[in-house]
Amino acid sequence: MVRFVLSITDMFRIFTYILIGFVLLFPYQPAWAEDAASVDPEIQLCDLINQARVNPLAMAASVGLNPDQVLADLPGLREILTQGLPPLNYNAKLRESARLHTGDMLENGYYGYISPDGSTPADRIRNAGYVADITGESLGVLGFFNFISPSEAVSRIFENLYRDELNPDRTESRYILSPDLTDVGIGFGEGTLSISENSYNAYLVTCDFATTAVSRLESELLQMINQARSNPLKVAAALGMNTYKIWADLPELHDILENGIPPLSFNGILYEAAQAHARDMLKQDYYSDVSLDGRNVYDRLFEKGYDPAIAAEARRLLATTDFVSPEEGCKKHFRQLLEQELNPGCENRIILNSDLKEAGVSLVSFVPEMWSVAEEGISYSDFYTLMMVIDFGAGAESLPTELQGIVYNDQNQNSLLDFGEGILNIPINISNDNLVLSVFTDSSGSFAVNAEKGVYDINLSSDNAVYAQEVVLEQNRFVEFQISDFLPAD
């Protein structure tokens, strides 16, 4: 039995939900409710949130509100209400944090944003591995006597969330209609709700919203590194390197060059440590793996809360008097990294080191107009500067097996991901006889899920086609799909 700790407002809402569920009658049926059958509840709610963002007033009418009255009540939101917002990206790490919170509330008998251990939504999102610049969380609950399907529950919970969003008396932040948020993850669960000696069946929802601090370029660069780990010679050839010479010069790497090594998983602590070191170097005018106070990469990671069994750091600096786009700068950095790795004289390989399991890529750029030597003491300030720091590591504890992939439009037809080619929000279904996992690609075209070892079918769907691939997951696995593989030509 679950006992919820509720505010007066929450109590009123829950009793309202219970009354609706018990009577099983309502003055009107939202237009989208009839089409929601057989849809994953979490995906269904994400779709409704995005429909509301794209056309806020049409959704307001669907839940029984008068669009003209909404505009009159919320003059500060007029532009958003009339012009709409881009849809949110469905993020696997936010889904994980939302699911864990929903499960925790059901298991430990409470209803609220603060967990019994004191953790906040921002804490839970960070613990799930999402590096956030902005976070937010919405909760919903529906209690009922008679059975209500998960699909109907989602419809009614969303209706309440959206009505609250458009309430002119609302004092909390708005998340569904926030232009500052880009990602969402949803956790949907069911359990037993106990209020005043009465017990009710209940559906519970957590919606975690956020905007990542990790840029598209940083994410793409990590995926390009993973492509190089997966197939070093293919990537080297695409960059114009002499693969015959590489093979002849590096007999000790023949196994890696031929078969590749598992991909690196993104780690938020490694990202934060890399970013802090990049900024510190630029602000204090030095370029070294050792900070001015004597700390090395192990020290910096440990201070951030990461206990490395092994760690390494890669750095690159581009400083020019003429503007170079971040994309072009990153291309130079990536090529230099791989050239160093495939140099016979390299004594400490990082990208092609299978002992390293995780990484965080940070790019920090400055333009001359933004800084002055007098104010900041930065000798880089006279240049267009792009500093890249990548922290790699493997923790003392083993990591869950991860299936990673990228979906991209191979615009230059080199059979590799390049900057700007990743495709956002492609639905990915990963399944076998025991489970089904759903996720969407992020802004870099990448996706990642934790999964037990086994054989999986990966299905990518779009408006035009479905593409399937079978993979065997024995260790971290990297798969890639070019858009031409599953979208018909125009």
Short mmCIF file of C-alpha atoms in Angstrom, two decimals:
data_model
loop_
_atom_site.label_atom_id
_atom_site.label_comp_id
_atom_site.label_asym_id
_atom_site.label_seq_id
_atom_site.Cartn_x
_atom_site.Cartn_y
_atom_site.Cartn_z
CA MET A 1 0.00 0.00 0.00
CA VAL A 2 1.32 3.41 -0.98
CA ARG A 3 0.76 6.45 1.23
CA PHE A 4 1.26 9.82 -0.43
CA VAL A 5 2.35 12.97 1.38
CA LEU A 6 0.34 15.70 -0.37
CA SER A 7 -0.25 19.42 -0.23
CA ILE A 8 -3.80 20.76 -0.03
CA THR A 9 -3.65 21.59 -3.74
CA ASP A 10 -2.43 18.10 -4.58
CA MET A 11 -5.15 16.56 -2.42
CA PHE A 12 -7.81 18.54 -4.26
CA ARG A 13 -6.42 17.47 -7.62
CA ILE A 14 -6.29 13.82 -6.64
CA PHE A 15 -9.85 13.80 -5.32
CA THR A 16 -10.89 15.43 -8.58
CA TYR A 17 -9.13 12.68 -10.53
CA ILE A 18 -10.67 9.99 -8.38
CA LEU A 19 -14.14 11.39 -8.91
CA ILE A 20 -13.58 11.45 -12.67
CA GLY A 21 -12.28 7.88 -12.65
CA PHE A 22 -15.09 6.60 -10.45
CA VAL A 23 -17.94 8.14 -12.42
CA LEU A 24 -16.29 7.35 -15.76
CA LEU A 25 -18.14 10.30 -17.29
CA PHE A 26 -16.89 13.67 -18.47
CA PRO A 27 -18.56 16.56 -20.29
CA TYR A 28 -16.43 16.13 -23.43
CA GLN A 29 -13.86 13.83 -24.98
CA PRO A 30 -10.57 15.39 -26.17
CA ALA A 31 -10.12 15.01 -29.91
CA TRP A 32 -6.87 13.11 -29.51
CA ALA A 33 -8.12 10.58 -26.95
CA GLU A 34 -9.76 8.26 -29.46
CA ASP A 35 -6.50 7.68 -31.36
CA ALA A 36 -4.35 6.87 -28.33
CA ALA A 37 -5.07 3.14 -28.01
CA SER A 38 -2.16 0.70 -28.08
CA VAL A 39 0.45 3.48 -27.75
CA ASP A 40 3.25 3.34 -25.18
CA PRO A 41 1.97 5.64 -22.39
CA GLU A 42 5.24 7.52 -22.09
CA ILE A 43 5.49 8.10 -25.84
CA GLN A 44 1.80 9.05 -25.92
CA LEU A 45 2.32 11.73 -23.27
CA CYS A 46 5.43 13.02 -25.06
CA ASP A 47 3.41 13.30 -28.27
CA LEU A 48 0.68 15.27 -26.50
CA ILE A 49 3.21 17.63 -24.94
CA ASN A 50 4.77 18.24 -28.34
CA GLN A 51 1.39 18.78 -30.00
CA ALA A 52 0.73 21.42 -27.35
CA ARG A 53 4.09 23.10 -28.05
CA VAL A 54 3.62 23.15 -31.81
CA ASN A 55 0.03 24.46 -31.68
CA PRO A 56 -0.77 25.67 -28.15
CA LEU A 57 -4.18 27.20 -28.90
CA ALA A 58 -5.47 24.19 -30.81
CA MET A 59 -4.52 21.98 -27.87
CA ALA A 60 -6.18 24.44 -25.48
CA ALA A 61 -9.40 24.05 -27.46
CA SER A 62 -9.00 20.24 -27.37
CA VAL A 63 -9.01 20.25 -23.56
CA GLY A 64 -12.07 22.49 -23.41
CA LEU A 65 -10.52 25.91 -22.99
CA ASN A 66 -11.48 29.00 -24.99
CA PRO A 67 -8.43 30.06 -27.06
CA ASP A 68 -9.50 33.70 -27.05
CA GLN A 69 -9.81 33.66 -23.29
CA VAL A 70 -6.41 31.98 -22.98
CA LEU A 71 -4.85 34.78 -25.05
CA ALA A 72 -6.59 37.40 -22.94
CA ASP A 73 -5.48 35.76 -19.69
CA LEU A 74 -1.83 35.30 -20.73
CA PRO A 75 -0.66 38.35 -22.72
CA GLY A 76 2.96 37.60 -21.87
CA LEU A 77 2.71 34.28 -23.71
CA ARG A 78 0.97 35.67 -26.82
CA GLU A 79 3.88 35.01 -29.18
CA ILE A 80 4.33 31.43 -27.94
CA LEU A 81 0.59 30.76 -27.99
CA THR A 82 0.18 32.03 -31.54
CA GLN A 83 3.49 30.95 -33.08
CA GLY A 84 4.18 27.75 -31.14
CA LEU A 85 7.49 26.18 -30.14
CA PRO A 86 9.70 23.39 -31.54
CA PRO A 87 8.88 19.92 -30.21
CA LEU A 88 10.94 18.52 -27.37
CA ASN A 89 13.45 15.73 -27.98
CA TYR A 90 12.68 12.52 -26.10
CA ASN A 91 15.82 11.79 -24.08
CA ALA A 92 16.75 8.38 -22.68
CA LYS A 93 18.62 9.75 -19.65
CA LEU A 94 15.72 12.01 -18.68
CA ARG A 95 13.40 9.05 -19.12
CA GLU A 96 15.60 7.09 -16.74
CA SER A 97 15.50 9.82 -14.08
CA ALA A 98 11.72 10.19 -14.49
CA ARG A 99 11.10 6.44 -14.28
CA LEU A 100 13.25 6.12 -11.20
CA HIS A 101 11.36 8.92 -9.45
CA THR A 102 7.97 7.49 -10.34
CA GLY A 103 9.09 4.09 -9.08
CA ASP A 104 10.51 5.60 -5.91
CA MET A 105 7.27 7.45 -5.15
CA LEU A 106 5.23 4.30 -5.65
CA GLU A 107 7.59 2.14 -3.61
CA ASN A 108 8.12 4.55 -0.72
CA GLY A 109 4.67 6.10 -0.51
CA TYR A 110 5.05 9.80 -1.22
CA TYR A 111 4.13 12.31 -3.91
CA GLY A 112 6.42 15.27 -4.45
CA TYR A 113 9.45 16.74 -6.14
CA ILE A 114 11.85 16.11 -3.24
CA SER A 115 12.80 12.49 -2.62
CA PRO A 116 13.02 11.14 0.96
CA ASP A 117 16.82 11.30 0.67
CA GLY A 118 16.57 15.02 -0.11
CA SER A 119 17.42 14.77 -3.80
CA THR A 120 15.83 17.34 -6.11
CA PRO A 121 14.82 16.94 -9.78
CA ALA A 122 18.15 18.52 -10.76
CA ASP A 123 20.01 15.99 -8.59
CA ARG A 124 18.15 13.04 -10.08
CA ILE A 125 18.67 14.26 -13.63
CA ARG A 126 22.39 14.67 -13.02
CA ASN A 127 22.61 11.22 -11.38
CA ALA A 128 21.05 9.74 -14.52
CA GLY A 129 24.02 11.06 -16.52
CA TYR A 130 22.35 14.07 -18.14
CA VAL A 131 24.47 17.23 -17.97
CA ALA A 132 21.87 19.98 -17.73
CA ASP A 133 21.95 23.71 -18.10
CA ILE A 134 18.24 24.06 -17.19
CA THR A 135 15.93 21.52 -15.51
CA GLY A 136 12.28 21.22 -14.54
CA GLU A 137 9.82 18.58 -13.42
CA SER A 138 6.06 18.08 -13.57
CA LEU A 139 4.12 15.38 -11.71
CA GLY A 140 0.68 13.95 -12.44
CA VAL A 141 -1.54 11.39 -10.75
CA LEU A 142 -4.89 9.79 -11.57
CA GLY A 143 -6.77 7.74 -8.97
CA PHE A 144 -9.80 5.61 -9.86
CA PHE A 145 -12.18 2.93 -8.57
CA ASN A 146 -13.17 1.32 -11.86
CA PHE A 147 -10.56 0.34 -14.42
CA ILE A 148 -9.15 3.04 -16.68
CA SER A 149 -6.72 2.08 -19.42
CA PRO A 150 -3.21 3.55 -19.36
CA SER A 151 -4.03 5.39 -22.57
CA GLU A 152 -7.08 7.06 -21.03
CA ALA A 153 -5.08 7.85 -17.89
CA VAL A 154 -2.41 9.60 -19.95
CA SER A 155 -5.06 11.67 -21.73
CA ARG A 156 -6.58 12.84 -18.47
CA ILE A 157 -3.27 13.48 -16.73
CA PHE A 158 -2.07 15.52 -19.69
CA GLU A 159 -5.31 17.49 -19.71
CA ASN A 160 -4.74 18.49 -16.10
CA LEU A 161 -1.08 19.33 -16.73
CA TYR A 162 -1.94 21.54 -19.67
CA ARG A 163 -4.83 23.26 -17.93
CA ASP A 164 -2.43 24.04 -15.07
CA GLU A 165 0.10 25.33 -17.60
CA LEU A 166 -2.49 27.81 -18.95
CA ASN A 167 -3.86 28.84 -15.57
CA PRO A 168 -3.33 32.64 -15.29
CA ASP A 169 -2.95 32.27 -11.51
CA ARG A 170 -0.08 29.80 -11.86
CA THR A 171 3.01 30.84 -9.90
CA GLU A 172 5.26 27.89 -10.78
CA SER A 173 7.50 27.82 -13.83
CA ARG A 174 5.91 26.66 -17.08
CA TYR A 175 7.61 23.67 -18.68
CA ILE A 176 5.40 22.50 -21.53
CA LEU A 177 5.46 25.98 -23.07
CA SER A 178 9.00 26.94 -22.10
CA PRO A 179 11.16 28.12 -25.01
CA ASP A 180 14.28 27.43 -22.95
CA LEU A 181 13.74 23.66 -22.69
CA THR A 182 14.73 21.21 -25.42
CA ASP A 183 14.47 17.69 -23.97
CA VAL A 184 11.97 15.60 -22.02
CA GLY A 185 11.82 12.17 -20.43
CA ILE A 186 8.71 10.55 -18.95
CA GLY A 187 8.21 7.89 -16.31
CA PHE A 188 4.75 6.27 -16.14
CA GLY A 189 3.78 3.83 -13.38
CA GLU A 190 0.83 2.42 -11.49
CA GLY A 191 0.21 1.42 -7.88
CA THR A 192 -2.17 1.79 -4.93
CA LEU A 193 -3.00 5.18 -3.44
CA SER A 194 -4.28 5.41 0.16
CA ILE A 195 -6.12 8.53 1.38
CA SER A 196 -8.15 8.78 4.60
CA GLU A 197 -8.40 5.02 5.06
CA ASN A 198 -9.56 4.56 1.48
CA SER A 199 -7.43 2.91 -1.17
CA TYR A 200 -7.55 3.63 -4.88
CA ASN A 201 -5.77 2.37 -7.92
CA ALA A 202 -3.56 5.12 -9.25
CA TYR A 203 -1.48 6.02 -12.27
CA LEU A 204 1.53 8.23 -11.56
CA VAL A 205 3.63 10.23 -14.02
CA THR A 206 6.92 12.12 -13.76
CA CYS A 207 7.93 14.44 -16.62
CA ASP A 208 11.55 15.58 -16.46
CA PHE A 209 12.40 18.53 -18.69
CA ALA A 210 15.87 19.91 -19.40
CA THR A 211 18.24 21.63 -21.76
CA THR A 212 21.64 20.04 -22.03
CA ALA A 213 24.89 21.87 -21.44
CA VAL A 214 26.52 19.52 -23.96
CA SER A 215 26.57 21.05 -27.43
CA ARG A 216 25.76 19.24 -30.66
CA LEU A 217 29.41 19.56 -31.73
CA GLU A 218 30.64 17.98 -28.50
CA SER A 219 28.26 15.08 -28.89
CA GLU A 220 29.12 14.63 -32.58
CA LEU A 221 32.83 14.63 -31.81
CA LEU A 222 32.33 11.80 -29.31
CA GLN A 223 30.41 9.82 -31.94
CA MET A 224 33.19 10.41 -34.48
CA ILE A 225 35.69 9.08 -31.95
CA ASN A 226 33.48 6.02 -31.50
CA GLN A 227 33.39 5.51 -35.25
CA ALA A 228 37.20 5.56 -35.20
CA ARG A 229 37.25 3.00 -32.39
CA SER A 230 34.77 0.81 -34.28
CA ASN A 231 36.57 0.93 -37.63
CA PRO A 232 39.92 2.77 -37.46
CA LEU A 233 41.05 2.11 -41.03
CA LYS A 234 37.74 3.19 -42.58
CA VAL A 235 37.88 6.51 -40.75
CA ALA A 236 41.57 6.97 -41.57
CA ALA A 237 40.88 6.37 -45.26
CA ALA A 238 38.02 8.87 -45.24
CA LEU A 239 40.42 11.47 -43.83
CA GLY A 240 42.90 10.82 -46.64
CA MET A 241 45.45 8.85 -44.64
CA ASN A 242 47.50 6.05 -46.21
CA THR A 243 45.93 2.93 -44.71
CA TYR A 244 48.52 0.59 -46.30
CA LYS A 245 51.29 2.46 -44.53
CA ILE A 246 49.33 2.48 -41.26
CA TRP A 247 48.92 -1.30 -41.49
CA ALA A 248 52.60 -1.82 -42.29
CA ASP A 249 53.80 0.54 -39.55
CA LEU A 250 51.59 -0.80 -36.74
CA PRO A 251 51.68 -4.62 -36.64
CA GLU A 252 50.97 -4.51 -32.89
CA LEU A 253 47.59 -2.88 -33.65
CA HIS A 254 46.47 -5.28 -36.40
CA ASP A 255 43.70 -6.79 -34.30
CA ILE A 256 42.30 -3.37 -33.34
CA LEU A 257 42.70 -2.00 -36.85
CA GLU A 258 40.84 -4.95 -38.33
CA ASN A 259 38.15 -5.57 -35.68
CA GLY A 260 37.85 -2.30 -33.76
CA ILE A 261 37.14 -1.86 -30.05
CA PRO A 262 33.93 -1.08 -28.11
CA PRO A 263 32.61 2.49 -28.07
CA LEU A 264 33.06 4.97 -25.24
CA SER A 265 30.04 5.80 -23.12
CA PHE A 266 29.33 9.46 -22.35
CA ASN A 267 29.97 10.35 -18.71
CA GLY A 268 28.72 13.63 -17.26
CA ILE A 269 31.43 13.92 -14.61
CA LEU A 270 34.16 13.46 -17.20
CA TYR A 271 32.48 16.15 -19.29
CA GLU A 272 32.36 18.61 -16.38
CA ALA A 273 35.98 17.93 -15.48
CA ALA A 274 37.11 18.43 -19.08
CA GLN A 275 35.14 21.66 -19.38
CA ALA A 276 36.55 23.03 -16.12
CA HIS A 277 40.11 22.28 -17.21
CA ALA A 278 39.60 23.89 -20.63
CA ARG A 279 38.24 27.06 -19.07
CA ASP A 280 41.00 27.12 -16.47
CA MET A 281 43.70 26.89 -19.13
CA LEU A 282 42.23 29.74 -21.13
CA LYS A 283 41.68 31.98 -18.13
CA GLN A 284 45.08 31.34 -16.54
CA ASP A 285 47.09 31.28 -19.77
CA TYR A 286 48.62 27.81 -19.85
CA TYR A 287 48.31 24.62 -21.89
CA SER A 288 49.13 21.43 -20.02
CA ASP A 289 47.56 18.28 -18.64
CA VAL A 290 48.74 19.47 -15.21
CA SER A 291 46.90 22.42 -13.69
CA LEU A 292 48.86 25.33 -12.29
CA ASP A 293 48.12 24.10 -8.78
CA GLY A 294 49.72 20.73 -9.61
CA ARG A 295 46.58 18.64 -10.14
CA ASN A 296 46.61 16.01 -12.87
CA VAL A 297 43.64 14.38 -14.60
CA TYR A 298 43.27 11.79 -11.82
CA ASP A 299 43.11 14.54 -9.20
CA ARG A 300 40.57 16.58 -11.15
CA LEU A 301 38.30 13.58 -11.76
CA PHE A 302 38.48 12.46 -8.15
CA GLU A 303 37.52 15.94 -6.94
CA LYS A 304 34.46 15.82 -9.22
CA GLY A 305 33.35 12.52 -7.68
CA TYR A 306 34.75 10.07 -10.25
CA ASP A 307 37.03 7.33 -8.88
CA PRO A 308 39.14 6.26 -11.87
CA ALA A 309 40.88 2.93 -12.17
CA ILE A 310 42.47 4.43 -15.28
CA ALA A 311 42.21 7.91 -16.79
CA ALA A 312 43.64 9.95 -19.65
CA GLU A 313 43.18 13.34 -21.24
CA ALA A 314 43.47 14.58 -24.81
CA ARG A 315 43.87 18.29 -25.57
CA ARG A 316 43.92 20.39 -28.71
CA LEU A 317 44.14 24.16 -29.19
CA LEU A 318 43.36 26.21 -32.28
CA ALA A 319 44.15 29.94 -32.12
CA THR A 320 43.86 32.02 -35.31
CA THR A 321 43.76 35.68 -36.24
CA ASP A 322 41.00 34.96 -38.79
CA PHE A 323 37.68 33.45 -37.86
CA VAL A 324 37.42 29.66 -38.22
CA SER A 325 34.00 28.10 -37.68
CA PRO A 326 33.68 25.72 -34.72
CA GLU A 327 32.86 22.90 -37.17
CA GLU A 328 36.08 23.47 -39.14
CA GLY A 329 38.04 23.75 -35.92
CA CYS A 330 36.62 20.47 -34.67
CA LYS A 331 37.51 18.76 -37.94
CA LYS A 332 41.12 19.87 -37.49
CA HIS A 333 41.14 18.68 -33.88
CA PHE A 334 39.70 15.28 -34.76
CA ARG A 335 42.11 14.69 -37.61
CA GLN A 336 45.09 15.61 -35.42
CA LEU A 337 43.89 13.23 -32.70
CA LEU A 338 43.62 10.30 -35.08
CA GLU A 339 46.92 11.10 -36.82
CA GLN A 340 48.64 11.03 -33.45
CA GLU A 341 46.98 7.71 -32.52
CA LEU A 342 48.12 6.10 -35.80
CA ASN A 343 51.65 7.46 -35.64
CA PRO A 344 54.16 4.63 -35.03
CA GLY A 345 55.92 6.87 -32.54
CA CYS A 346 52.83 7.34 -30.34
CA GLU A 347 53.67 6.12 -26.83
CA ASN A 348 50.33 6.65 -25.12
CA ARG A 349 47.29 5.85 -27.25
CA ILE A 350 43.94 7.04 -25.95
CA ILE A 351 41.29 6.74 -28.65
CA LEU A 352 42.40 3.18 -29.45
CA ASN A 353 42.84 2.13 -25.82
CA SER A 354 40.24 -0.52 -25.01
CA ASP A 355 40.83 -0.12 -21.26
CA LEU A 356 39.19 3.31 -21.40
CA LYS A 357 35.39 2.94 -21.25
CA GLU A 358 33.93 6.45 -20.85
CA ALA A 359 34.59 9.98 -22.01
CA GLY A 360 33.42 13.57 -21.89
CA VAL A 361 34.22 15.99 -24.72
CA SER A 362 34.36 19.73 -23.99
CA LEU A 363 34.81 22.54 -26.49
CA VAL A 364 35.37 26.08 -25.23
CA SER A 365 35.70 28.95 -27.69
CA PHE A 366 36.45 32.65 -27.41
CA VAL A 367 36.50 35.48 -29.92
CA PRO A 368 38.81 38.50 -29.54
CA GLU A 369 36.01 40.98 -28.90
CA MET A 370 34.79 39.09 -25.85
CA TRP A 371 37.92 39.26 -23.71
CA SER A 372 40.71 41.65 -22.87
CA VAL A 373 44.14 40.89 -21.50
CA ALA A 374 43.85 43.63 -18.92
CA GLU A 375 40.60 42.29 -17.48
CA GLU A 376 41.18 38.56 -17.72
CA GLY A 377 44.91 38.08 -18.18
CA ILE A 378 44.35 35.75 -21.16
CA SER A 379 47.05 35.79 -23.82
CA TYR A 380 44.67 33.87 -26.09
CA SER A 381 42.41 36.94 -26.15
CA ASP A 382 43.93 38.34 -29.34
CA PHE A 383 42.87 35.23 -31.26
CA TYR A 384 39.83 33.27 -32.30
CA THR A 385 40.36 30.33 -29.99
CA LEU A 386 38.86 26.83 -29.83
CA MET A 387 40.07 24.72 -26.93
CA MET A 388 39.19 21.01 -26.91
CA VAL A 389 39.65 18.84 -23.83
CA ILE A 390 38.51 15.20 -23.68
CA ASP A 391 38.69 13.32 -20.40
CA PHE A 392 38.66 9.53 -20.65
CA GLY A 393 38.28 7.03 -17.86
CA ALA A 394 37.22 3.68 -16.51
CA GLY A 395 35.77 3.57 -13.02
CA ALA A 396 36.57 1.03 -10.38
CA GLU A 397 33.08 -0.49 -10.78
CA SER A 398 31.96 -2.27 -13.93
CA LEU A 399 29.45 -0.52 -16.17
CA PRO A 400 26.23 -1.94 -17.63
CA THR A 401 26.41 -3.09 -21.23
CA GLU A 402 25.43 -0.28 -23.58
CA LEU A 403 24.09 -0.37 -27.13
CA GLN A 404 24.96 2.84 -28.97
CA GLY A 405 24.30 4.07 -32.44
CA ILE A 406 24.08 7.01 -34.81
CA VAL A 407 21.67 7.90 -37.60
CA TYR A 408 22.98 10.39 -40.13
CA ASN A 409 22.52 11.87 -43.58
CA ASP A 410 25.79 11.18 -45.38
CA GLN A 411 25.79 14.44 -47.30
CA ASN A 412 29.40 14.19 -48.50
CA GLN A 413 29.06 10.45 -49.22
CA ASN A 414 32.14 9.40 -47.28
CA SER A 415 30.23 6.76 -45.26
CA LEU A 416 31.05 8.55 -42.00
CA LEU A 417 29.32 10.91 -39.64
CA ASP A 418 30.50 14.48 -40.14
CA PHE A 419 29.52 17.60 -38.26
CA GLY A 420 25.94 18.57 -39.01
CA GLU A 421 24.92 15.22 -40.53
CA GLY A 422 23.24 13.67 -37.47
CA ILE A 423 19.44 13.36 -37.67
CA LEU A 424 17.35 14.43 -34.70
CA ASN A 425 14.35 12.58 -33.26
CA ILE A 426 14.45 9.36 -35.29
CA PRO A 427 12.41 6.75 -33.34
CA ILE A 428 14.49 3.71 -32.38
CA ASN A 429 12.93 0.45 -31.16
CA ILE A 430 15.31 -2.13 -29.69
CA SER A 431 13.78 -5.51 -28.87
CA ASN A 432 14.23 -9.22 -28.32
CA ASP A 433 12.05 -11.95 -26.84
CA ASN A 434 12.28 -10.47 -23.34
CA LEU A 435 11.90 -6.71 -23.70
CA VAL A 436 11.26 -3.72 -25.91
CA LEU A 437 13.19 -0.45 -25.52
CA SER A 438 12.19 2.79 -27.24
CA VAL A 439 14.34 5.87 -27.67
CA PHE A 440 14.84 8.80 -30.02
CA THR A 441 18.06 10.13 -31.53
CA ASP A 442 19.45 13.35 -30.06
CA SER A 443 20.71 16.46 -31.85
CA SER A 444 23.87 14.64 -32.98
CA GLY A 445 21.84 11.73 -34.38
CA SER A 446 23.02 9.41 -31.61
CA PHE A 447 21.22 7.09 -29.20
CA ALA A 448 22.33 4.87 -26.32
CA VAL A 449 20.54 2.37 -24.09
CA ASN A 450 21.66 0.01 -21.35
CA ALA A 451 20.74 -3.58 -22.14
CA GLU A 452 21.61 -7.08 -21.01
CA LYS A 453 23.85 -9.16 -23.22
CA GLY A 454 21.96 -10.91 -26.00
CA VAL A 455 20.61 -10.63 -29.52
CA TYR A 456 18.51 -7.58 -30.41
CA ASP A 457 16.55 -6.29 -33.36
CA ILE A 458 16.92 -2.56 -33.99
CA ASN A 459 14.11 -0.91 -35.93
CA LEU A 460 14.36 2.65 -37.22
CA SER A 461 11.16 4.19 -38.47
CA SER A 462 10.33 7.36 -40.35
CA ASP A 463 7.39 8.64 -42.32
CA ASN A 464 8.65 6.79 -45.36
CA ALA A 465 10.22 3.50 -44.35
CA VAL A 466 11.38 1.12 -41.64
CA TYR A 467 14.87 -0.34 -41.46
CA ALA A 468 15.79 -3.31 -39.25
CA GLN A 469 19.14 -4.70 -38.16
CA GLU A 470 20.02 -7.60 -35.87
CA VAL A 471 22.94 -7.13 -33.49
CA VAL A 472 24.65 -9.37 -30.98
CA LEU A 473 25.42 -7.50 -27.75
CA GLU A 474 28.28 -9.08 -25.79
CA GLN A 475 30.02 -5.85 -24.78
CA ASN A 476 29.43 -2.19 -25.59
CA ARG A 477 28.36 -2.11 -29.22
CA PHE A 478 28.33 0.73 -31.75
CA VAL A 479 26.01 0.61 -34.77
CA GLU A 480 25.43 3.20 -37.46
CA PHE A 481 22.77 3.88 -40.04
CA GLN A 482 23.08 6.18 -43.02
CA ILE A 483 19.86 7.91 -43.96
CA SER A 484 20.05 6.41 -47.45
CA ASP A 485 19.87 2.98 -45.83
CA PHE A 486 16.27 3.42 -44.77
CA LEU A 487 14.82 6.44 -46.54
CA PRO A 488 13.88 6.08 -50.20
CA ALA A 489 15.52 8.44 -52.66
CA ASP A 490 13.49 11.42 -53.87
#
